[in-house]
CSV table of C-alpha atoms (C1' of nucleotides) in Angstrom, one decimal:
chain,number,residue,atom,x,y,z
N,1,UNK,CA,-92.7,-4.8,-18.5
N,2,UNK,CA,-93.4,-8.4,-17.8
N,3,UNK,CA,-97.0,-7.8,-16.9
N,4,UNK,CA,-97.6,-10.7,-14.5
N,5,UNK,CA,-101.3,-11.5,-14.0
N,6,UNK,CA,-102.9,-14.2,-11.9
N,7,UNK,CA,-102.3,-17.4,-13.7
N,8,UNK,CA,-102.0,-20.7,-12.0
N,9,UNK,CA,-101.0,-19.5,-8.6
N,10,UNK,CA,-101.6,-15.8,-8.5
N,11,UNK,CA,-99.2,-12.9,-8.9
N,12,UNK,CA,-96.2,-15.0,-8.2
N,13,UNK,CA,-93.6,-12.6,-9.4
N,14,UNK,CA,-94.8,-10.0,-7.0
N,15,UNK,CA,-95.3,-12.5,-4.2
N,16,UNK,CA,-91.7,-13.7,-4.6
N,17,UNK,CA,-90.3,-10.1,-4.5
N,18,UNK,CA,-92.3,-9.4,-1.3
N,19,UNK,CA,-91.1,-12.7,0.2
N,20,UNK,CA,-87.6,-11.7,-0.7
N,21,UNK,CA,-87.8,-8.4,1.1
N,22,UNK,CA,-89.0,-10.3,4.2
N,23,UNK,CA,-86.4,-12.9,4.0
N,24,UNK,CA,-83.6,-10.4,3.4
N,25,UNK,CA,-84.8,-8.5,6.4
N,26,UNK,CA,-84.3,-11.7,8.4
N,27,UNK,CA,-81.1,-13.2,7.1
N,28,UNK,CA,-79.5,-10.7,4.8
N,29,UNK,CA,-79.1,-10.8,1.0
N,30,UNK,CA,-76.2,-13.2,1.1
N,31,UNK,CA,-78.1,-16.0,2.9
N,32,UNK,CA,-81.2,-15.5,0.7
N,33,UNK,CA,-82.5,-18.9,-0.6
N,34,UNK,CA,-84.7,-19.2,-3.7
N,35,UNK,CA,-86.1,-22.4,-2.3
N,36,UNK,CA,-87.1,-20.6,0.9
N,37,UNK,CA,-88.9,-18.0,-1.1
N,38,UNK,CA,-90.7,-20.7,-3.0
N,39,UNK,CA,-91.8,-22.2,0.3
N,40,UNK,CA,-93.0,-18.9,1.6
N,41,UNK,CA,-95.0,-18.4,-1.6
N,42,UNK,CA,-96.4,-21.9,-1.5
N,43,UNK,CA,-95.0,-23.0,-4.9
N,44,UNK,CA,-92.5,-25.6,-6.0
N,45,UNK,CA,-88.7,-25.0,-5.6
N,46,UNK,CA,-88.1,-24.3,-9.2
N,47,UNK,CA,-90.9,-21.7,-9.7
N,48,UNK,CA,-88.7,-18.7,-8.9
N,49,UNK,CA,-86.2,-19.6,-11.6
N,50,UNK,CA,-88.9,-19.2,-14.3
N,51,UNK,CA,-89.6,-15.6,-13.3
N,52,UNK,CA,-86.1,-14.4,-12.5
N,53,UNK,CA,-83.7,-16.9,-14.1
N,54,UNK,CA,-81.5,-17.1,-11.0
N,55,UNK,CA,-80.8,-15.4,-7.7
N,56,UNK,CA,-79.0,-12.6,-9.4
N,57,UNK,CA,-82.1,-11.9,-11.6
N,58,UNK,CA,-84.3,-11.6,-8.6
N,59,UNK,CA,-82.0,-9.3,-6.8
N,60,UNK,CA,-81.6,-7.2,-9.9
N,61,UNK,CA,-85.4,-6.6,-10.0
N,62,UNK,CA,-85.3,-5.8,-6.2
N,63,UNK,CA,-82.4,-3.3,-6.7
N,64,UNK,CA,-84.2,-1.5,-9.5
N,65,UNK,CA,-87.4,-1.2,-7.4
N,66,UNK,CA,-85.2,0.1,-4.6
N,67,UNK,CA,-83.5,2.8,-6.7
N,68,UNK,CA,-86.9,4.0,-7.9
N,69,UNK,CA,-88.2,4.2,-4.3
N,70,UNK,CA,-85.2,6.1,-3.2
N,71,UNK,CA,-85.4,8.5,-6.2
N,72,UNK,CA,-89.0,9.4,-5.1
N,73,UNK,CA,-87.9,10.0,-1.5
N,74,UNK,CA,-85.1,12.3,-2.6
N,75,UNK,CA,-87.4,14.3,-5.0
N,76,UNK,CA,-89.9,14.8,-2.2
N,77,UNK,CA,-87.3,16.3,0.1
N,78,UNK,CA,-87.4,20.1,0.7
N,79,UNK,CA,-83.7,20.9,0.6
N,80,UNK,CA,-80.3,19.2,0.5
N,81,UNK,CA,-80.1,18.6,4.2
N,82,UNK,CA,-83.5,16.9,4.3
N,83,UNK,CA,-82.6,14.9,1.2
N,84,UNK,CA,-79.6,13.5,3.1
N,85,UNK,CA,-81.9,12.7,6.1
N,86,UNK,CA,-84.3,11.1,3.7
N,87,UNK,CA,-81.4,9.0,2.2
N,88,UNK,CA,-80.5,7.7,5.7
N,89,UNK,CA,-84.2,7.2,6.6
N,90,UNK,CA,-84.6,5.1,3.4
N,91,UNK,CA,-81.6,3.0,4.3
N,92,UNK,CA,-83.0,2.3,7.7
N,93,UNK,CA,-86.6,1.9,6.9
N,94,UNK,CA,-86.1,-0.1,3.7
N,95,UNK,CA,-83.0,-1.9,4.8
N,96,UNK,CA,-83.5,-4.9,2.6
N,97,UNK,CA,-83.7,-2.7,-0.5
N,98,UNK,CA,-80.7,-0.7,0.5
N,99,UNK,CA,-78.5,-3.7,1.3
N,100,UNK,CA,-79.1,-5.1,-2.1
N,101,UNK,CA,-78.7,-1.9,-4.1
N,102,UNK,CA,-75.1,-1.3,-3.2
N,103,UNK,CA,-73.9,-4.9,-3.6
N,104,UNK,CA,-73.4,-5.2,-7.4
N,105,UNK,CA,-71.8,-8.6,-6.9
N,106,UNK,CA,-75.3,-9.9,-6.1
N,107,UNK,CA,-77.1,-8.7,-9.2
N,108,UNK,CA,-76.6,-7.8,-12.9
N,109,UNK,CA,-75.2,-4.3,-13.0
N,110,UNK,CA,-75.8,-4.1,-16.7
N,111,UNK,CA,-79.5,-4.6,-16.5
N,112,UNK,CA,-81.3,-1.8,-18.5
N,113,UNK,CA,-84.1,-1.2,-16.0
N,114,UNK,CA,-81.7,-1.1,-13.1
N,115,UNK,CA,-79.4,1.4,-14.8
N,116,UNK,CA,-82.3,3.6,-15.6
N,117,UNK,CA,-83.6,3.5,-12.0
N,118,UNK,CA,-80.2,4.2,-10.6
N,119,UNK,CA,-79.8,7.1,-12.9
N,120,UNK,CA,-83.1,8.6,-11.6
N,121,UNK,CA,-81.7,8.4,-8.1
N,122,UNK,CA,-78.5,10.1,-9.1
N,123,UNK,CA,-80.3,12.9,-10.9
N,124,UNK,CA,-82.5,13.5,-7.9
N,125,UNK,CA,-79.5,13.8,-5.7
N,126,UNK,CA,-77.6,16.2,-8.1
N,127,UNK,CA,-80.6,18.4,-8.7
N,128,UNK,CA,-80.9,18.9,-5.0
N,129,UNK,CA,-77.3,19.9,-4.6
N,130,UNK,CA,-77.4,22.2,-7.6
N,131,UNK,CA,-79.8,24.5,-5.8
N,132,UNK,CA,-77.2,25.2,-3.1
N,133,UNK,CA,-75.7,28.8,-3.1
N,134,UNK,CA,-72.1,27.6,-2.6
N,135,UNK,CA,-70.7,30.4,-4.7
N,136,UNK,CA,-67.8,28.1,-5.5
N,137,UNK,CA,-66.1,27.7,-8.9
N,138,UNK,CA,-68.2,26.0,-11.6
N,139,UNK,CA,-67.7,22.2,-11.3
N,140,UNK,CA,-67.9,22.4,-7.6
N,141,UNK,CA,-71.4,21.1,-7.8
N,142,UNK,CA,-70.2,17.7,-8.7
N,143,UNK,CA,-67.8,17.5,-5.8
N,144,UNK,CA,-70.4,19.0,-3.5
N,145,UNK,CA,-72.9,16.3,-4.6
N,146,UNK,CA,-70.3,13.6,-4.1
N,147,UNK,CA,-69.4,14.9,-0.6
N,148,UNK,CA,-73.1,15.0,0.3
N,149,UNK,CA,-73.7,11.6,-1.1
N,150,UNK,CA,-70.7,10.2,0.7
N,151,UNK,CA,-71.5,11.5,4.1
N,152,UNK,CA,-75.2,10.4,3.9
N,153,UNK,CA,-74.2,7.0,2.5
N,154,UNK,CA,-71.4,6.5,5.0
N,155,UNK,CA,-73.6,7.3,8.0
N,156,UNK,CA,-76.4,5.0,6.6
N,157,UNK,CA,-74.1,2.1,6.1
N,158,UNK,CA,-72.3,2.5,9.4
N,159,UNK,CA,-75.7,2.7,11.1
N,160,UNK,CA,-76.9,-0.5,9.4
N,161,UNK,CA,-73.6,-2.3,10.2
N,162,UNK,CA,-74.1,-1.5,13.9
N,163,UNK,CA,-70.7,0.1,13.9
N,164,UNK,CA,-71.8,3.4,15.5
N,165,UNK,CA,-71.3,3.9,19.3
N,166,UNK,CA,-74.4,3.7,21.4
N,167,UNK,CA,-74.1,7.4,22.3
N,168,UNK,CA,-75.4,8.2,18.9
N,169,UNK,CA,-78.9,7.2,20.1
N,170,UNK,CA,-81.7,5.3,18.4
N,171,UNK,CA,-83.2,8.0,16.3
N,172,UNK,CA,-81.5,7.7,12.8
N,173,UNK,CA,-83.2,10.9,11.4
N,174,UNK,CA,-82.1,13.0,14.3
N,175,UNK,CA,-78.6,11.7,14.5
N,176,UNK,CA,-78.2,12.0,10.7
N,177,UNK,CA,-79.4,15.6,10.6
N,178,UNK,CA,-76.8,16.6,13.2
N,179,UNK,CA,-74.0,14.9,11.3
N,180,UNK,CA,-75.1,16.1,7.9
N,181,UNK,CA,-75.1,19.7,9.2
N,182,UNK,CA,-71.4,19.4,9.5
N,183,UNK,CA,-71.1,19.5,5.8
N,184,UNK,CA,-73.3,22.5,4.9
N,185,UNK,CA,-71.6,24.6,7.5
K,1,UNK,CA,-52.6,-15.9,20.6
K,2,UNK,CA,-53.0,-19.3,19.0
K,3,UNK,CA,-49.3,-19.5,18.1
K,4,UNK,CA,-49.6,-21.8,15.1
K,5,UNK,CA,-46.3,-23.4,14.1
K,6,UNK,CA,-45.5,-25.8,11.3
K,7,UNK,CA,-47.1,-29.0,12.3
K,8,UNK,CA,-48.2,-31.6,9.8
K,9,UNK,CA,-48.8,-29.4,6.8
K,10,UNK,CA,-47.2,-26.1,7.7
K,11,UNK,CA,-48.7,-22.9,9.0
K,12,UNK,CA,-52.1,-23.8,7.9
K,13,UNK,CA,-54.0,-21.2,9.8
K,14,UNK,CA,-52.0,-18.5,8.2
K,15,UNK,CA,-52.2,-20.1,4.8
K,16,UNK,CA,-55.9,-20.3,5.1
K,17,UNK,CA,-56.2,-16.7,6.0
K,18,UNK,CA,-54.0,-15.7,3.0
K,19,UNK,CA,-56.1,-17.9,0.7
K,20,UNK,CA,-59.2,-16.3,2.1
K,21,UNK,CA,-58.0,-12.9,1.3
K,22,UNK,CA,-57.2,-14.0,-2.3
K,23,UNK,CA,-60.6,-15.7,-2.7
K,24,UNK,CA,-62.5,-12.8,-1.3
K,25,UNK,CA,-60.7,-10.6,-3.7
K,26,UNK,CA,-62.0,-12.8,-6.5
K,27,UNK,CA,-65.5,-13.7,-5.6
K,28,UNK,CA,-66.4,-11.5,-2.6
K,29,UNK,CA,-67.0,-12.5,1.1
K,30,UNK,CA,-70.4,-14.0,0.5
K,31,UNK,CA,-69.3,-16.5,-2.1
K,32,UNK,CA,-66.3,-17.6,-0.1
K,33,UNK,CA,-66.1,-21.4,0.2
K,34,UNK,CA,-64.2,-23.2,3.0
K,35,UNK,CA,-63.7,-26.1,0.7
K,36,UNK,CA,-62.2,-23.9,-1.9
K,37,UNK,CA,-59.8,-22.5,0.7
K,38,UNK,CA,-58.9,-26.1,1.6
K,39,UNK,CA,-58.1,-26.9,-2.0
K,40,UNK,CA,-56.0,-23.7,-2.4
K,41,UNK,CA,-54.0,-24.7,0.7
K,42,UNK,CA,-53.7,-28.4,-0.4
K,43,UNK,CA,-55.5,-29.9,2.6
K,44,UNK,CA,-58.6,-31.8,3.1
K,45,UNK,CA,-62.0,-30.2,3.0
K,46,UNK,CA,-62.5,-30.4,6.7
K,47,UNK,CA,-59.2,-28.9,7.8
K,48,UNK,CA,-60.4,-25.3,7.9
K,49,UNK,CA,-63.1,-26.2,10.4
K,50,UNK,CA,-60.5,-27.3,12.9
K,51,UNK,CA,-58.8,-23.9,13.0
K,52,UNK,CA,-61.8,-21.6,12.7
K,53,UNK,CA,-64.8,-23.7,13.6
K,54,UNK,CA,-66.9,-22.5,10.7
K,55,UNK,CA,-67.0,-19.8,8.1
K,56,UNK,CA,-68.0,-17.1,10.6
K,57,UNK,CA,-65.0,-18.0,12.7
K,58,UNK,CA,-62.6,-17.5,9.8
K,59,UNK,CA,-64.1,-14.2,8.8
K,60,UNK,CA,-64.0,-13.1,12.5
K,61,UNK,CA,-60.2,-13.6,12.5
K,62,UNK,CA,-59.9,-11.8,9.2
K,63,UNK,CA,-62.0,-8.8,10.4
K,64,UNK,CA,-59.9,-8.5,13.5
K,65,UNK,CA,-56.7,-8.5,11.5
K,66,UNK,CA,-58.3,-5.9,9.3
K,67,UNK,CA,-59.2,-3.5,12.1
K,68,UNK,CA,-55.6,-3.8,13.4
K,69,UNK,CA,-54.2,-2.9,10.0
K,70,UNK,CA,-56.6,0.0,9.7
K,71,UNK,CA,-55.7,1.3,13.1
K,72,UNK,CA,-52.1,1.4,12.3
K,73,UNK,CA,-52.7,3.3,9.0
K,74,UNK,CA,-54.8,5.8,10.9
K,75,UNK,CA,-52.2,6.3,13.5
K,76,UNK,CA,-49.5,6.9,10.9
K,77,UNK,CA,-51.5,9.7,9.2
K,78,UNK,CA,-50.3,13.2,9.8
K,79,UNK,CA,-53.6,15.0,10.3
K,80,UNK,CA,-57.4,14.4,10.0
K,81,UNK,CA,-57.6,14.9,6.3
K,82,UNK,CA,-54.8,12.5,5.6
K,83,UNK,CA,-56.4,10.0,8.0
K,84,UNK,CA,-59.5,10.1,5.9
K,85,UNK,CA,-57.4,9.6,2.8
K,86,UNK,CA,-55.7,6.7,4.5
K,87,UNK,CA,-59.1,5.3,5.4
K,88,UNK,CA,-60.2,5.3,1.8
K,89,UNK,CA,-56.8,4.0,0.6
K,90,UNK,CA,-57.1,1.1,3.0
K,91,UNK,CA,-60.5,0.2,1.7
K,92,UNK,CA,-59.3,0.2,-1.9
K,93,UNK,CA,-55.9,-1.4,-1.3
K,94,UNK,CA,-57.1,-4.0,1.2
K,95,UNK,CA,-60.6,-4.5,-0.2
K,96,UNK,CA,-61.0,-8.0,1.0
K,97,UNK,CA,-60.4,-6.9,4.6
K,98,UNK,CA,-62.6,-3.9,4.4
K,99,UNK,CA,-65.5,-5.8,2.8
K,100,UNK,CA,-65.5,-8.3,5.7
K,101,UNK,CA,-65.0,-5.7,8.5
K,102,UNK,CA,-68.3,-3.9,8.0
K,103,UNK,CA,-70.5,-7.0,7.4
K,104,UNK,CA,-71.2,-8.2,10.9
K,105,UNK,CA,-73.7,-10.7,9.6
K,106,UNK,CA,-70.7,-12.7,8.3
K,107,UNK,CA,-68.8,-13.0,11.6
K,108,UNK,CA,-69.1,-13.1,15.3
K,109,UNK,CA,-69.4,-9.5,16.5
K,110,UNK,CA,-69.0,-10.5,20.1
K,111,UNK,CA,-65.5,-12.0,19.6
K,112,UNK,CA,-63.1,-10.5,22.2
K,113,UNK,CA,-60.1,-10.0,19.9
K,114,UNK,CA,-62.3,-8.4,17.2
K,115,UNK,CA,-63.9,-6.0,19.6
K,116,UNK,CA,-60.5,-5.0,20.9
K,117,UNK,CA,-59.1,-4.4,17.4
K,118,UNK,CA,-62.2,-2.4,16.4
K,119,UNK,CA,-61.8,-0.3,19.5
K,120,UNK,CA,-58.2,0.5,18.5
K,121,UNK,CA,-59.4,1.7,15.1
K,122,UNK,CA,-62.1,3.9,16.7
K,123,UNK,CA,-59.6,5.4,19.2
K,124,UNK,CA,-57.2,6.2,16.4
K,125,UNK,CA,-59.9,8.0,14.5
K,126,UNK,CA,-61.2,10.0,17.5
K,127,UNK,CA,-57.7,11.0,18.6
K,128,UNK,CA,-57.1,12.5,15.2
K,129,UNK,CA,-60.3,14.5,15.2
K,130,UNK,CA,-59.7,15.7,18.8
K,131,UNK,CA,-56.6,17.7,17.6
K,132,UNK,CA,-58.8,19.8,15.4
K,133,UNK,CA,-59.2,23.5,16.5
K,134,UNK,CA,-62.9,23.6,15.8
K,135,UNK,CA,-63.6,25.8,18.7
K,136,UNK,CA,-67.1,24.4,19.0
K,137,UNK,CA,-68.9,23.5,22.1
K,138,UNK,CA,-67.6,20.5,24.1
K,139,UNK,CA,-69.0,17.3,22.8
K,140,UNK,CA,-68.7,18.5,19.2
K,141,UNK,CA,-65.6,16.3,18.9
K,142,UNK,CA,-67.9,13.3,18.9
K,143,UNK,CA,-70.0,14.6,16.1
K,144,UNK,CA,-67.0,15.9,14.2
K,145,UNK,CA,-65.5,12.4,14.4
K,146,UNK,CA,-68.7,10.9,13.3
K,147,UNK,CA,-69.0,13.2,10.3
K,148,UNK,CA,-65.4,12.6,9.3
K,149,UNK,CA,-65.9,8.8,9.6
K,150,UNK,CA,-69.1,8.9,7.7
K,151,UNK,CA,-67.8,10.9,4.7
K,152,UNK,CA,-64.7,8.7,4.5
K,153,UNK,CA,-66.6,5.5,4.9
K,154,UNK,CA,-69.3,6.6,2.5
K,155,UNK,CA,-66.8,7.5,-0.2
K,156,UNK,CA,-64.9,4.3,0.3
K,157,UNK,CA,-67.9,2.1,0.0
K,158,UNK,CA,-69.4,3.9,-2.9
K,159,UNK,CA,-66.0,3.6,-4.6
K,160,UNK,CA,-65.9,-0.1,-3.9
K,161,UNK,CA,-69.4,-0.6,-5.1
K,162,UNK,CA,-68.5,1.0,-8.4
K,163,UNK,CA,-71.4,3.4,-7.8
K,164,UNK,CA,-69.4,6.6,-8.5
K,165,UNK,CA,-69.6,8.2,-12.0
K,166,UNK,CA,-66.5,7.8,-14.2
K,167,UNK,CA,-65.7,11.5,-14.0
K,168,UNK,CA,-64.4,10.9,-10.5
K,169,UNK,CA,-61.3,9.3,-12.1
K,170,UNK,CA,-59.3,6.3,-11.2
K,171,UNK,CA,-57.1,7.7,-8.4
K,172,UNK,CA,-58.9,7.1,-5.1
K,173,UNK,CA,-56.5,9.0,-2.9
K,174,UNK,CA,-56.8,12.1,-5.0
K,175,UNK,CA,-60.5,12.0,-5.4
K,176,UNK,CA,-61.0,11.2,-1.7
K,177,UNK,CA,-58.9,14.2,-0.7
K,178,UNK,CA,-61.0,16.6,-2.8
K,179,UNK,CA,-64.2,15.3,-1.3
K,180,UNK,CA,-62.9,15.1,2.3
K,181,UNK,CA,-61.8,18.7,2.1
K,182,UNK,CA,-65.5,19.7,1.8
K,183,UNK,CA,-65.8,18.8,5.5
K,184,UNK,CA,-62.9,20.5,7.1
K,185,UNK,CA,-63.8,23.7,5.2
V,1,DA,C1',-35.9,-43.9,25.6
V,2,DG,C1',-40.5,-44.6,25.4
V,3,DG,C1',-45.2,-44.0,25.9
V,4,DA,C1',-49.2,-41.0,27.0
V,5,DG,C1',-51.7,-37.1,25.5
V,6,DC,C1',-53.1,-33.9,22.5
V,7,DA,C1',-53.3,-30.8,18.5
V,8,DT,C1',-53.6,-31.5,13.7
V,9,DC,C1',-55.5,-33.3,9.7
V,10,DT,C1',-58.4,-36.9,6.9
V,11,DT,C1',-62.2,-39.6,5.5
V,12,DG,C1',-67.0,-40.3,5.4
V,13,DT,C1',-71.6,-38.6,5.5
V,14,DC,C1',-76.0,-35.7,5.5
V,15,DA,C1',-79.1,-32.1,4.6
V,16,DA,C1',-79.7,-27.8,2.0
V,17,DT,C1',-79.0,-25.3,-2.0
V,18,DG,C1',-78.7,-23.4,-7.1
V,19,DA,C1',-79.1,-24.7,-11.5
V,20,DC,C1',-80.8,-27.3,-15.2
V,21,DA,C1',-83.9,-30.5,-17.9
V,22,DA,C1',-88.2,-32.4,-19.0
V,23,DG,C1',-92.9,-32.9,-18.3
V,24,DA,C1',-97.7,-31.3,-16.8
V,25,DT,C1',-101.3,-27.6,-16.7
V,26,DA,C1',-104.1,-23.9,-18.0
V,27,DG,C1',-105.4,-19.6,-20.4
V,28,DG,C1',-105.7,-17.3,-24.8
V,29,DA,C1',-105.5,-17.1,-29.8
V,30,DT,C1',-107.0,-18.8,-34.3
L,1,DA,C1',-112.1,-27.3,-31.0
L,2,DT,C1',-107.3,-27.2,-31.2
L,3,DC,C1',-102.9,-25.5,-30.9
L,4,DC,C1',-99.7,-22.6,-28.4
L,5,DT,C1',-97.3,-20.6,-25.0
L,6,DA,C1',-96.5,-18.9,-20.4
L,7,DT,C1',-96.6,-20.9,-16.0
L,8,DC,C1',-95.5,-24.1,-12.7
L,9,DT,C1',-93.9,-29.1,-11.1
L,10,DT,C1',-91.1,-33.0,-10.6
L,11,DG,C1',-86.7,-35.0,-10.8
L,12,DT,C1',-81.9,-34.8,-10.7
L,13,DC,C1',-76.8,-33.4,-10.1
L,14,DA,C1',-72.8,-31.0,-8.3
L,15,DT,C1',-71.4,-28.1,-4.6
L,16,DT,C1',-71.3,-26.7,0.0
L,17,DG,C1',-71.3,-26.3,5.3
L,18,DA,C1',-71.4,-28.9,9.2
L,19,DC,C1',-70.6,-32.8,12.0
L,20,DA,C1',-68.6,-37.3,13.5
L,21,DA,C1',-65.1,-40.6,13.9
L,22,DG,C1',-60.7,-42.1,12.9
L,23,DA,C1',-55.6,-41.5,11.6
L,24,DT,C1',-51.2,-39.1,12.2
L,25,DG,C1',-47.3,-37.1,14.3
L,26,DC,C1',-45.4,-33.6,17.6
L,27,DT,C1',-44.3,-32.8,22.6
L,28,DC,C1',-43.7,-33.5,27.1
L,29,DC,C1',-43.1,-36.2,31.1
L,30,DT,C1',-41.1,-39.8,33.6
DNA sequence: AGGAGCATCTTGTCAATGACAAGATAGGAT
DNA sequence: ATCCTATCTTGTCATTGACAAGATGCTCCT
């Protein structure tokens, strides 16, 4: 959709999204400034508004991209444990995406593309958990998926918030794997 | 500390913190406006700056209060499972506190009072996990605590983000208990 | 009692920002 | 060639955070 080609300035839409990722990495999604993005892209201060309407529009596009990226990472994982590790790895590696994705107050949660992308992530997660031989009652899969999602998401957000003690180390994949193992038993 | 008594206007510091909780509940911590708080309290636009310096100062005070509140809730819990439920319940009930506490980019993470309060929360959490008869190797307590913290924190943040499917229901305590049970086995 | 000193709060101001409106520019369609 | 429309610019306004300087009133000391 919105096939942006090089018009006056170039592929501005894409350039703005890239600049946004960079800026969010530096100052966080809350302090993101459209005018700063315009400066980074070398265009006037009102140019971003044309492509995204407002700040929420831009972050909506970013969040949708992020959910698609995450879905792919989850699909590529070999098993549930590795999917959890991939989830944490995504959060740390693509911090800017992750920080936007789970802050619906920053974007339009009713956007069609965003909802579709988020659903792809959810499906990837559930399909991984469904392969588990838990042998529990039917319907347990939902709760297992929720538990797996919760522990991976919790570890990722605590890591990003810098809330974890130093003793956890500096290797998120390794630390995440040890913690996630507590669930699978 | 900072025993604020009724001077010119009243207990302004306390009034501003209360107004901040209200405002954050309405628009989130990012969109919080010091001038709006001043209007709510019926004072001039620069009055908040005197008590808290800047927005980060105010949110630092809020976060510290929040960590103390949370620590008390965790201490009051009967066992680890109920501590996890209390954690989620705190996040949902005191959403404004919770949303500030884990966003260090909004406050001063090096504040002494805040660090002390956060440490009280952490100690309450670990002491609960330490009573578990896991029988694992020594040092497992740390990882158990981290896993418990992660799953409770993850469920809470996903709940607050509105990311959970409707099927989870509208009772956070009940839903959290079912999910947290997956960990204790 | 009375004044000094200080915490508290106000008024005024500035740069930055988001949002909007109106105009300029250029590529493509007819 | 001319119109048309998407793209981008210029200009503007209200809001905000931060700072500076001044006004107000409590408190304490003598």
